[in-house]
Amino acid sequence: MKNDGSALSSPLSLGFSPCPNDTYIFHALVHGLIDTAGLAFRERLEDVETLNRLALEGALDVSKVSYHALGHLRENYFLLRAGGALGRGCGPLVVTKERTSMAELRGAPVAVPGQYTTAALLLRLFDPAIDTLVYLPFHEIMGAVARGEVAAGVIIHESRFTFPEYGLTKLLDLGDWWERETGCPIPLGGIVAKRSLGRETVAAIDRALAASVAYARANPGAAAPYIRAHAQEISDEVCAAHIGLYVNDHSLDLGAEGEAAVATLLDRATAAGVIPPSAAPLFVL
């Protein structure tokens, strides 16, 4: 059933990144390949930190955001159960060219992929004394580290697979640290929808997104041209590895384990004073 746009007078603005996991997940939704209960969407593809800031401005009805940013959005957005990136063995990496320990990064410039990224939050939770942060687009971080412009960088997305090509070494896997510290999978990014849309509409969006994920998993080749169109500088092998790493059962539904992981991250960030407290219910249902 294709979108007919009848549920609302205009399409909902929908933000997600051009990374392979997002284009894989959202392909069926934005191309009208699944039942959307009459909802229509107007997609906007941006890097995750741009999406974080757009959501903070209230500029998007529905958006992929970092879980760090979610901590600043809870009063105005619901978190959806489908479509996010949460799992094990997929966390940000701290890479360097010359440093040999995390302690050496205290007082040294460290590049992170945006102020509101989960990567920046995890680094803060790991060691608040590593506080000389340089905010760069994620795709510029490895080059800055390789050129010696920063002492280290926190890398995400496909950079996990390509950093050795820049002569860099891994100092720490922040996701692995998080898993050992908490026992939880690492919540990286989730999908949010404006509370002002109403509970019925938000619930319908969540169902449609779950259907989009299910469609992608049942038809793994269907999204290939859409993925490739937005990942022209990434090899097919890295695209496949990227999707395999960031799309899992939690992308279909957070489940109890995923909900516990999100709650743990938000609770720790609140206790550390990184995000404001909130009593608003996180989910629409």
mmCIF file with all atom_site columns, C-alpha atoms in Angstrom, residues 35-37 39 41 199-209 284:
data_model
loop_
_atom_site.group_PDB
_atom_site.id
_atom_site.type_symbol
_atom_site.label_atom_id
_atom_site.label_alt_id
_atom_site.label_comp_id
_atom_site.label_asym_id
_atom_site.label_entity_id
_atom_site.label_seq_id
_atom_site.pdbx_PDB_ins_code
_atom_site.Cartn_x
_atom_site.Cartn_y
_atom_site.Cartn_z
_atom_site.occupancy
_atom_site.B_iso_or_equiv
_atom_site.pdbx_formal_charge
_atom_site.auth_seq_id
_atom_site.auth_comp_id
_atom_site.auth_asym_id
_atom_site.auth_atom_id
_atom_site.pdbx_PDB_model_num
ATOM 1  C CA . ASP A 1 35  ? 1.611  0.474  4.669  1.00 0.00 ? 35  ASP A CA 1
ATOM 2  C CA . THR A 1 36  ? 2.108  3.887  6.296  1.00 0.00 ? 36  THR A CA 1
ATOM 3  C CA . ALA A 1 37  ? -1.500 4.355  7.444  1.00 0.00 ? 37  ALA A CA 1
ATOM 4  C CA . LEU A 1 39  ? 1.207  9.134  6.332  1.00 0.00 ? 39  LEU A CA 1
ATOM 5  C CA . PHE A 1 41  ? 7.143  11.734 4.426  1.00 0.00 ? 41  PHE A CA 1
ATOM 6  C CA . ARG A 1 199 ? 0.024  9.785  20.303 1.00 0.00 ? 199 ARG A CA 1
ATOM 7  C CA . GLU A 1 200 ? -1.988 8.119  17.528 1.00 0.00 ? 200 GLU A CA 1
ATOM 8  C CA . THR A 1 201 ? 0.184  9.566  14.753 1.00 0.00 ? 201 THR A CA 1
ATOM 9  C CA . VAL A 1 202 ? 3.431  8.823  16.585 1.00 0.00 ? 202 VAL A CA 1
ATOM 10 C CA . ALA A 1 203 ? 2.345  5.221  17.166 1.00 0.00 ? 203 ALA A CA 1
ATOM 11 C CA . ALA A 1 204 ? 1.489  4.905  13.460 1.00 0.00 ? 204 ALA A CA 1
ATOM 12 C CA . ILE A 1 205 ? 4.940  6.235  12.514 1.00 0.00 ? 205 ILE A CA 1
ATOM 13 C CA . ASP A 1 206 ? 6.568  3.679  14.798 1.00 0.00 ? 206 ASP A CA 1
ATOM 14 C CA . ARG A 1 207 ? 4.572  0.839  13.223 1.00 0.00 ? 207 ARG A CA 1
ATOM 15 C CA . ALA A 1 208 ? 5.426  2.032  9.712  1.00 0.00 ? 208 ALA A CA 1
ATOM 16 C CA . LEU A 1 209 ? 9.108  2.257  10.566 1.00 0.00 ? 209 LEU A CA 1
ATOM 17 C CA . VAL A 1 284 ? 4.300  6.876  23.306 1.00 0.00 ? 284 VAL A CA 1
#
